[in-house]
Amino acid sequence: MGTTHLFTDADVEANPEVKAVFEDIRATRGSDFVNNIWRALAADPKGLKRTWENVKSLMATPGALDPKTREMIYIAVSIANGCSYCVHSHTAAAKAKGMSEDEHGELMQIVALAASTNHLVTALQVPIDPEFDVK
Amino acid sequence: MGTTHLFTDADVEANPEVKAVFEDIRATRGSDFVNNIWRALAADPKGLKRTWENVKSLMATPGALDPKTREMIYIAVSIANGCSYCVHSHTAAAKAKGMSEDEHGELMQIVALAASTNHLVTALQVPIDPEFDVK
Amino acid sequence: MGTTHLFTDADVEANPEVKAVFEDIRATRGSDFVNNIWRALAADPKGLKRTWENVKSLMATPGALDPKTREMIYIAVSIANGCSYCVHSHTAAAKAKGMSEDEHGELMQIVALAASTNHLVTALQVPIDPEFDVK
Amino acid sequence: MGTTHLFTDADVEANPEVKAVFEDIRATRGSDFVNNIWRALAADPKGLKRTWENVKSLMATPGALDPKTREMIYIAVSIANGCSYCVHSHTAAAKAKGMSEDEHGELMQIVALAASTNHLVTALQVPIDPEFDVK
Amino acid sequence: MGTTHLFTDADVEANPEVKAVFEDIRATRGSDFVNNIWRALAADPKGLKRTWENVKSLMATPGALDPKTREMIYIAVSIANGCSYCVHSHTAAAKAKGMSEDEHGELMQIVALAASTNHLVTALQVPIDPEFDVK
Amino acid sequence: MGTTHLFTDADVEANPEVKAVFEDIRATRGSDFVNNIWRALAADPKGLKRTWENVKSLMATPGALDPKTREMIYIAVSIANGCSYCVHSHTAAAKAKGMSEDEHGELMQIVALAASTNHLVTALQVPIDPEFDVK
């Protein structure tokens, strides 16, 4: 019973394109565990590859933001877009990368505050202050 | 011409409840500039006060997250909720609190990446991995 | 300059299907003013007719809810869906049907509060209490 | 098994800050039943307190709008934001405050109608009529 | 256990208005199976009738777009609005009308791509090119 | 006056990474016109490159779906996500790829219909029919 076919490890073995991506996920993360989003995407190997490459280059490559901050931004977007699975998987990732209970609590409150002012501004049609414009 | 009445400084002077909030905004921020969201909310002094107190206690009070990170989370939520004004005002705030051009670029890309995977997960109805559940 | 062609009264005169809908809008509302949404929809006469009939049967026909309450619900949905035009036109309608400044202020605050708790609940993945289930 | 830890009554007893909020919820509502959103928020006592105070001051304090109308507005926003739990808990609250089956049916239809016109307006980029602007 | 009462065939038999709509659904689709959305809407016979007539006239009547394309558009909107049930039921319909696995894979990727650029555009507040305006 | 800096052709000339992407956009599309989204993204050359490569590989490469259908799906998602700019630019693209006025009208109506049923389903918490599950 399920709503999308999730590739088992045997299914992965049987498809070389999928297998190559799964091996890269495991090597990049240093863990044998591959979560369900990748098992669902595997039905479309090109889509799987494109999605993983985007995720890898942004979330698993050093850059201007530290890994924990990136995960918290990811969680914030996922909440606003109403994606439970994404909230779960990236909350797990953020904790693994050092997010404390207090930081998680503040993240929740900032997301809730932003949502309330987002709705107020939309409701009131507030014009952008000239001070905020790029010269 | 305008879609919402924006309180001028003269309007603010004439209403003691509004004036008290505006004075607190100016004192808390150490700046005379009060942006349009507060001038639009001023038509409902109780709503103005509640909103400001929530913003002040979360965005202008020391806590677990540093001020720049809080603003970036605020921006991320505002993008996902489609609030242009909020994106503008909090981008200005994040820059004032030290967000670099590179950090801004990465923020944009993470938000865009999260949006794309949020939609994929909703499309594929990915079940939550038992590994992500709280024990 | 404009992003969608808006039917002028002359365009309306020239198209019998569109003219019939515009006459019904004017008669139902008891006013000669027809706002831009109808002038934009007129490019697709069947879509115009379907949309007007749905709006008319729900918003301009007596039912269980009073007209002012209906308009406030319409505003609330339009804010959450980020539709500025809809917020504007239905705020005008709600005021015409008796919404006071205080009621408008409370409406804004309830929408903002609901948005903040909506995001918290999504973030925390709160399971539905068995007490809320239909037997 | 669960995705968020829900505070049991024993957990609540053990934390004085949480206990104080729970006692106020029970006293304000005149009922011993405390639903899951509060049990999930309890992990962050400050967030719990802020959220409850906002909810209490808007939903459980006399104002311009009657309690049933407030709950229907809350439901409308929660549907548009895609929050199932919120739809459930506030539908239960609206029924407790007198919402009839016919009123519920009309609420559903107005929300659905607003959503469809919201999307049409966004699609057609309808410019705001000068008649709707605040002078 | 359930969150909305779903009309059984016996409930449908007992209500002539509901029965008439269900008979039309079965006749139009040439199938005895009636899915849950109609069983949930049946509690409000007028809402059921309005919704079915809108669906029937757009999805089950020949027009400019072929049936498969219509269903793929429906799926795309349902993903962006976060409606799981709708994604499921219209994916089943699209497959019944000829959507291949490859077409489904591309649909997923286009939806994900559009979501990512939608967020970027909102983030960057890109002004509309004059070239895109209607003359 | 503007809210985001838009790269002029002179700015593009001055940055080799940006210039390379702009040349590929022009070559792929067979047109000298480069619209504003790319001029806004150019401030982050890596983000510009990633976004263009995703768009190019999905929208400008032969696949299972024809180019017109892809653009209509893109429009549908952009409406649901409330992105005006995206609706405009992809409506122009869809027309260039053969979308007729009638097809555009039907697209609008299907998007509006899907939005209304999406909201109804969320409101009613319709459980997924076992018939729709993948075996």
mmCIF file with all atom_site columns, C-alpha atoms in Angstrom, chain D:
data_model
loop_
_atom_site.group_PDB
_atom_site.id
_atom_site.type_symbol
_atom_site.label_atom_id
_atom_site.label_alt_id
_atom_site.label_comp_id
_atom_site.label_asym_id
_atom_site.label_entity_id
_atom_site.label_seq_id
_atom_site.pdbx_PDB_ins_code
_atom_site.Cartn_x
_atom_site.Cartn_y
_atom_site.Cartn_z
_atom_site.occupancy
_atom_site.B_iso_or_equiv
_atom_site.pdbx_formal_charge
_atom_site.auth_seq_id
_atom_site.auth_comp_id
_atom_site.auth_asym_id
_atom_site.auth_atom_id
_atom_site.pdbx_PDB_model_num
ATOM 1   C CA . MET D 1 1   ? 5.588   6.861  17.017  1.00 0.00 ? 1   MET D CA 1
ATOM 2   C CA . GLY D 1 2   ? 4.989   10.458 16.085  1.00 0.00 ? 2   GLY D CA 1
ATOM 3   C CA . THR D 1 3   ? 6.613   13.334 14.331  1.00 0.00 ? 3   THR D CA 1
ATOM 4   C CA . THR D 1 4   ? 6.617   15.877 17.126  1.00 0.00 ? 4   THR D CA 1
ATOM 5   C CA . HIS D 1 5   ? 6.724   15.263 20.839  1.00 0.00 ? 5   HIS D CA 1
ATOM 6   C CA . LEU D 1 6   ? 3.320   16.062 22.351  1.00 0.00 ? 6   LEU D CA 1
ATOM 7   C CA . PHE D 1 7   ? 3.468   17.099 26.005  1.00 0.00 ? 7   PHE D CA 1
ATOM 8   C CA . THR D 1 8   ? 1.482   14.754 28.241  1.00 0.00 ? 8   THR D CA 1
ATOM 9   C CA . ASP D 1 9   ? -0.235  16.097 31.357  1.00 0.00 ? 9   ASP D CA 1
ATOM 10  C CA . ALA D 1 10  ? 2.735   14.737 33.339  1.00 0.00 ? 10  ALA D CA 1
ATOM 11  C CA . ASP D 1 11  ? 5.191   16.683 31.164  1.00 0.00 ? 11  ASP D CA 1
ATOM 12  C CA . VAL D 1 12  ? 3.078   19.793 31.676  1.00 0.00 ? 12  VAL D CA 1
ATOM 13  C CA . GLU D 1 13  ? 3.094   19.323 35.470  1.00 0.00 ? 13  GLU D CA 1
ATOM 14  C CA . ALA D 1 14  ? 6.889   19.139 35.434  1.00 0.00 ? 14  ALA D CA 1
ATOM 15  C CA . ASN D 1 15  ? 7.382   22.527 33.745  1.00 0.00 ? 15  ASN D CA 1
ATOM 16  C CA . PRO D 1 16  ? 6.041   25.561 35.645  1.00 0.00 ? 16  PRO D CA 1
ATOM 17  C CA . GLU D 1 17  ? 6.052   27.932 32.632  1.00 0.00 ? 17  GLU D CA 1
ATOM 18  C CA . VAL D 1 18  ? 4.130   25.442 30.522  1.00 0.00 ? 18  VAL D CA 1
ATOM 19  C CA . LYS D 1 19  ? 1.824   24.614 33.407  1.00 0.00 ? 19  LYS D CA 1
ATOM 20  C CA . ALA D 1 20  ? 0.859   28.278 33.823  1.00 0.00 ? 20  ALA D CA 1
ATOM 21  C CA . VAL D 1 21  ? -0.145  28.573 30.162  1.00 0.00 ? 21  VAL D CA 1
ATOM 22  C CA . PHE D 1 22  ? -2.117  25.316 30.246  1.00 0.00 ? 22  PHE D CA 1
ATOM 23  C CA . GLU D 1 23  ? -3.980  26.495 33.321  1.00 0.00 ? 23  GLU D CA 1
ATOM 24  C CA . ASP D 1 24  ? -4.875  29.738 31.565  1.00 0.00 ? 24  ASP D CA 1
ATOM 25  C CA . ILE D 1 25  ? -6.067  27.828 28.466  1.00 0.00 ? 25  ILE D CA 1
ATOM 26  C CA . ARG D 1 26  ? -8.290  25.627 30.650  1.00 0.00 ? 26  ARG D CA 1
ATOM 27  C CA . ALA D 1 27  ? -9.642  28.577 32.638  1.00 0.00 ? 27  ALA D CA 1
ATOM 28  C CA . THR D 1 28  ? -10.281 30.753 29.567  1.00 0.00 ? 28  THR D CA 1
ATOM 29  C CA . ARG D 1 29  ? -12.104 27.987 27.724  1.00 0.00 ? 29  ARG D CA 1
ATOM 30  C CA . GLY D 1 30  ? -13.863 26.518 30.756  1.00 0.00 ? 30  GLY D CA 1
ATOM 31  C CA . SER D 1 31  ? -12.816 23.030 29.685  1.00 0.00 ? 31  SER D CA 1
ATOM 32  C CA . ASP D 1 32  ? -10.184 20.535 30.759  1.00 0.00 ? 32  ASP D CA 1
ATOM 33  C CA . PHE D 1 33  ? -9.443  19.448 27.196  1.00 0.00 ? 33  PHE D CA 1
ATOM 34  C CA . VAL D 1 34  ? -6.250  20.952 25.722  1.00 0.00 ? 34  VAL D CA 1
ATOM 35  C CA . ASN D 1 35  ? -5.715  20.110 22.063  1.00 0.00 ? 35  ASN D CA 1
ATOM 36  C CA . ASN D 1 36  ? -2.491  18.990 20.393  1.00 0.00 ? 36  ASN D CA 1
ATOM 37  C CA . ILE D 1 37  ? -1.212  22.301 19.014  1.00 0.00 ? 37  ILE D CA 1
ATOM 38  C CA . TRP D 1 38  ? -0.537  23.448 22.582  1.00 0.00 ? 38  TRP D CA 1
ATOM 39  C CA . ARG D 1 39  ? 1.055   20.111 23.495  1.00 0.00 ? 39  ARG D CA 1
ATOM 40  C CA . ALA D 1 40  ? 3.397   20.453 20.501  1.00 0.00 ? 40  ALA D CA 1
ATOM 41  C CA . LEU D 1 41  ? 4.259   24.094 21.193  1.00 0.00 ? 41  LEU D CA 1
ATOM 42  C CA . ALA D 1 42  ? 5.086   23.298 24.835  1.00 0.00 ? 42  ALA D CA 1
ATOM 43  C CA . ALA D 1 43  ? 8.632   22.273 23.889  1.00 0.00 ? 43  ALA D CA 1
ATOM 44  C CA . ASP D 1 44  ? 9.325   26.009 23.527  1.00 0.00 ? 44  ASP D CA 1
ATOM 45  C CA . PRO D 1 45  ? 7.648   27.646 26.561  1.00 0.00 ? 45  PRO D CA 1
ATOM 46  C CA . LYS D 1 46  ? 8.245   31.214 25.319  1.00 0.00 ? 46  LYS D CA 1
ATOM 47  C CA . GLY D 1 47  ? 6.773   30.405 21.928  1.00 0.00 ? 47  GLY D CA 1
ATOM 48  C CA . LEU D 1 48  ? 3.853   28.671 23.637  1.00 0.00 ? 48  LEU D CA 1
ATOM 49  C CA . LYS D 1 49  ? 3.165   31.743 25.780  1.00 0.00 ? 49  LYS D CA 1
ATOM 50  C CA . ARG D 1 50  ? 3.426   34.221 22.883  1.00 0.00 ? 50  ARG D CA 1
ATOM 51  C CA . THR D 1 51  ? 1.142   32.131 20.649  1.00 0.00 ? 51  THR D CA 1
ATOM 52  C CA . TRP D 1 52  ? -1.465  31.591 23.357  1.00 0.00 ? 52  TRP D CA 1
ATOM 53  C CA . GLU D 1 53  ? -1.537  35.267 24.299  1.00 0.00 ? 53  GLU D CA 1
ATOM 54  C CA . ASN D 1 54  ? -2.097  36.254 20.662  1.00 0.00 ? 54  ASN D CA 1
ATOM 55  C CA . VAL D 1 55  ? -4.844  33.649 20.246  1.00 0.00 ? 55  VAL D CA 1
ATOM 56  C CA . LYS D 1 56  ? -6.485  34.547 23.557  1.00 0.00 ? 56  LYS D CA 1
ATOM 57  C CA . SER D 1 57  ? -6.526  38.298 22.951  1.00 0.00 ? 57  SER D CA 1
ATOM 58  C CA . LEU D 1 58  ? -8.053  37.905 19.483  1.00 0.00 ? 58  LEU D CA 1
ATOM 59  C CA . MET D 1 59  ? -10.281 34.852 19.702  1.00 0.00 ? 59  MET D CA 1
ATOM 60  C CA . ALA D 1 60  ? -11.430 34.792 23.337  1.00 0.00 ? 60  ALA D CA 1
ATOM 61  C CA . THR D 1 61  ? -11.922 38.506 24.065  1.00 0.00 ? 61  THR D CA 1
ATOM 62  C CA . PRO D 1 62  ? -15.056 40.500 23.095  1.00 0.00 ? 62  PRO D CA 1
ATOM 63  C CA . GLY D 1 63  ? -14.508 42.774 20.070  1.00 0.00 ? 63  GLY D CA 1
ATOM 64  C CA . ALA D 1 64  ? -16.187 44.089 16.931  1.00 0.00 ? 64  ALA D CA 1
ATOM 65  C CA . LEU D 1 65  ? -16.839 40.683 15.368  1.00 0.00 ? 65  LEU D CA 1
ATOM 66  C CA . ASP D 1 66  ? -18.890 37.913 16.955  1.00 0.00 ? 66  ASP D CA 1
ATOM 67  C CA . PRO D 1 67  ? -17.089 34.666 17.927  1.00 0.00 ? 67  PRO D CA 1
ATOM 68  C CA . LYS D 1 68  ? -18.663 32.549 15.172  1.00 0.00 ? 68  LYS D CA 1
ATOM 69  C CA . THR D 1 69  ? -17.645 34.970 12.414  1.00 0.00 ? 69  THR D CA 1
ATOM 70  C CA . ARG D 1 70  ? -14.096 35.047 13.763  1.00 0.00 ? 70  ARG D CA 1
ATOM 71  C CA . GLU D 1 71  ? -13.858 31.268 13.615  1.00 0.00 ? 71  GLU D CA 1
ATOM 72  C CA . MET D 1 72  ? -15.184 31.190 10.053  1.00 0.00 ? 72  MET D CA 1
ATOM 73  C CA . ILE D 1 73  ? -12.542 33.723 8.991   1.00 0.00 ? 73  ILE D CA 1
ATOM 74  C CA . TYR D 1 74  ? -9.924  31.558 10.715  1.00 0.00 ? 74  TYR D CA 1
ATOM 75  C CA . ILE D 1 75  ? -11.144 28.491 8.814   1.00 0.00 ? 75  ILE D CA 1
ATOM 76  C CA . ALA D 1 76  ? -11.066 30.375 5.483   1.00 0.00 ? 76  ALA D CA 1
ATOM 77  C CA . VAL D 1 77  ? -7.437  31.411 5.979   1.00 0.00 ? 77  VAL D CA 1
ATOM 78  C CA . SER D 1 78  ? -6.460  27.922 7.124   1.00 0.00 ? 78  SER D CA 1
ATOM 79  C CA . ILE D 1 79  ? -7.955  26.319 4.017   1.00 0.00 ? 79  ILE D CA 1
ATOM 80  C CA . ALA D 1 80  ? -6.134  28.758 1.739   1.00 0.00 ? 80  ALA D CA 1
ATOM 81  C CA . ASN D 1 81  ? -2.884  28.105 3.607   1.00 0.00 ? 81  ASN D CA 1
ATOM 82  C CA . GLY D 1 82  ? -3.421  24.352 3.357   1.00 0.00 ? 82  GLY D CA 1
ATOM 83  C CA . CYS D 1 83  ? -3.384  23.638 7.105   1.00 0.00 ? 83  CYS D CA 1
ATOM 84  C CA . SER D 1 84  ? -5.523  20.556 7.776   1.00 0.00 ? 84  SER D CA 1
ATOM 85  C CA . TYR D 1 85  ? -5.123  20.550 11.522  1.00 0.00 ? 85  TYR D CA 1
ATOM 86  C CA . CYS D 1 86  ? -6.182  24.198 11.691  1.00 0.00 ? 86  CYS D CA 1
ATOM 87  C CA . VAL D 1 87  ? -9.246  23.552 9.535   1.00 0.00 ? 87  VAL D CA 1
ATOM 88  C CA . HIS D 1 88  ? -10.226 20.716 11.859  1.00 0.00 ? 88  HIS D CA 1
ATOM 89  C CA . SER D 1 89  ? -9.744  22.460 15.158  1.00 0.00 ? 89  SER D CA 1
ATOM 90  C CA . HIS D 1 90  ? -11.420 25.702 14.081  1.00 0.00 ? 90  HIS D CA 1
ATOM 91  C CA . THR D 1 91  ? -14.320 23.886 12.404  1.00 0.00 ? 91  THR D CA 1
ATOM 92  C CA . ALA D 1 92  ? -14.916 22.206 15.776  1.00 0.00 ? 92  ALA D CA 1
ATOM 93  C CA . ALA D 1 93  ? -14.704 25.627 17.454  1.00 0.00 ? 93  ALA D CA 1
ATOM 94  C CA . ALA D 1 94  ? -17.034 27.288 14.927  1.00 0.00 ? 94  ALA D CA 1
ATOM 95  C CA . LYS D 1 95  ? -19.624 24.546 15.426  1.00 0.00 ? 95  LYS D CA 1
ATOM 96  C CA . ALA D 1 96  ? -19.352 24.954 19.194  1.00 0.00 ? 96  ALA D CA 1
ATOM 97  C CA . LYS D 1 97  ? -20.028 28.670 18.688  1.00 0.00 ? 97  LYS D CA 1
ATOM 98  C CA . GLY D 1 98  ? -23.134 28.099 16.588  1.00 0.00 ? 98  GLY D CA 1
ATOM 99  C CA . MET D 1 99  ? -22.115 27.570 12.945  1.00 0.00 ? 99  MET D CA 1
ATOM 100 C CA . SER D 1 100 ? -24.943 25.626 11.232  1.00 0.00 ? 100 SER D CA 1
ATOM 101 C CA . GLU D 1 101 ? -24.557 22.981 8.508   1.00 0.00 ? 101 GLU D CA 1
ATOM 102 C CA . ASP D 1 102 ? -25.893 25.473 5.934   1.00 0.00 ? 102 ASP D CA 1
ATOM 103 C CA . GLU D 1 103 ? -23.452 28.148 7.043   1.00 0.00 ? 103 GLU D CA 1
ATOM 104 C CA . HIS D 1 104 ? -20.633 25.614 6.807   1.00 0.00 ? 104 HIS D CA 1
ATOM 105 C CA . GLY D 1 105 ? -21.715 24.648 3.288   1.00 0.00 ? 105 GLY D CA 1
ATOM 106 C CA . GLU D 1 106 ? -21.773 28.287 2.187   1.00 0.00 ? 106 GLU D CA 1
ATOM 107 C CA . LEU D 1 107 ? -18.387 28.930 3.787   1.00 0.00 ? 107 LEU D CA 1
ATOM 108 C CA . MET D 1 108 ? -16.918 26.054 1.736   1.00 0.00 ? 108 MET D CA 1
ATOM 109 C CA . GLN D 1 109 ? -18.426 27.381 -1.477  1.00 0.00 ? 109 GLN D CA 1
ATOM 110 C CA . ILE D 1 110 ? -17.274 30.970 -0.872  1.00 0.00 ? 110 ILE D CA 1
ATOM 111 C CA . VAL D 1 111 ? -13.739 29.792 -0.135  1.00 0.00 ? 111 VAL D CA 1
ATOM 112 C CA . ALA D 1 112 ? -13.755 27.734 -3.343  1.00 0.00 ? 112 ALA D CA 1
ATOM 113 C CA . LEU D 1 113 ? -15.180 30.624 -5.369  1.00 0.00 ? 113 LEU D CA 1
ATOM 114 C CA . ALA D 1 114 ? -12.663 33.092 -3.986  1.00 0.00 ? 114 ALA D CA 1
ATOM 115 C CA . ALA D 1 115 ? -9.822  30.688 -4.802  1.00 0.00 ? 115 ALA D CA 1
ATOM 116 C CA . SER D 1 116 ? -10.969 30.399 -8.389  1.00 0.00 ? 116 SER D CA 1
ATOM 117 C CA . THR D 1 117 ? -11.284 34.154 -8.935  1.00 0.00 ? 117 THR D CA 1
ATOM 118 C CA . ASN D 1 118 ? -7.986  34.755 -7.075  1.00 0.00 ? 118 ASN D CA 1
ATOM 119 C CA . HIS D 1 119 ? -6.265  32.552 -9.632  1.00 0.00 ? 119 HIS D CA 1
ATOM 120 C CA . LEU D 1 120 ? -8.047  34.208 -12.565 1.00 0.00 ? 120 LEU D CA 1
ATOM 121 C CA . VAL D 1 121 ? -7.025  37.666 -11.404 1.00 0.00 ? 121 VAL D CA 1
ATOM 122 C CA . THR D 1 122 ? -3.415  36.594 -10.938 1.00 0.00 ? 122 THR D CA 1
ATOM 123 C CA . ALA D 1 123 ? -3.509  34.973 -14.370 1.00 0.00 ? 123 ALA D CA 1
ATOM 124 C CA . LEU D 1 124 ? -4.944  38.023 -16.074 1.00 0.00 ? 124 LEU D CA 1
ATOM 125 C CA . GLN D 1 125 ? -2.966  40.622 -14.107 1.00 0.00 ? 125 GLN D CA 1
ATOM 126 C CA . VAL D 1 126 ? -6.032  42.776 -13.621 1.00 0.00 ? 126 VAL D CA 1
ATOM 127 C CA . PRO D 1 127 ? -5.064  46.374 -12.749 1.00 0.00 ? 127 PRO D CA 1
ATOM 128 C CA . ILE D 1 128 ? -6.778  47.869 -9.696  1.00 0.00 ? 128 ILE D CA 1
ATOM 129 C CA . ASP D 1 129 ? -9.705  50.124 -10.611 1.00 0.00 ? 129 ASP D CA 1
ATOM 130 C CA . PRO D 1 130 ? -9.045  53.756 -9.586  1.00 0.00 ? 130 PRO D CA 1
ATOM 131 C CA . GLU D 1 131 ? -12.494 53.621 -7.925  1.00 0.00 ? 131 GLU D CA 1
ATOM 132 C CA . PHE D 1 132 ? -11.093 51.208 -5.288  1.00 0.00 ? 132 PHE D CA 1
ATOM 133 C CA . ASP D 1 133 ? -8.205  53.444 -4.250  1.00 0.00 ? 133 ASP D CA 1
ATOM 134 C CA . VAL D 1 134 ? -8.205  55.258 -0.951  1.00 0.00 ? 134 VAL D CA 1
ATOM 135 C CA . LYS D 1 135 ? -8.433  58.992 -1.521  1.00 0.00 ? 135 LYS D CA 1
#
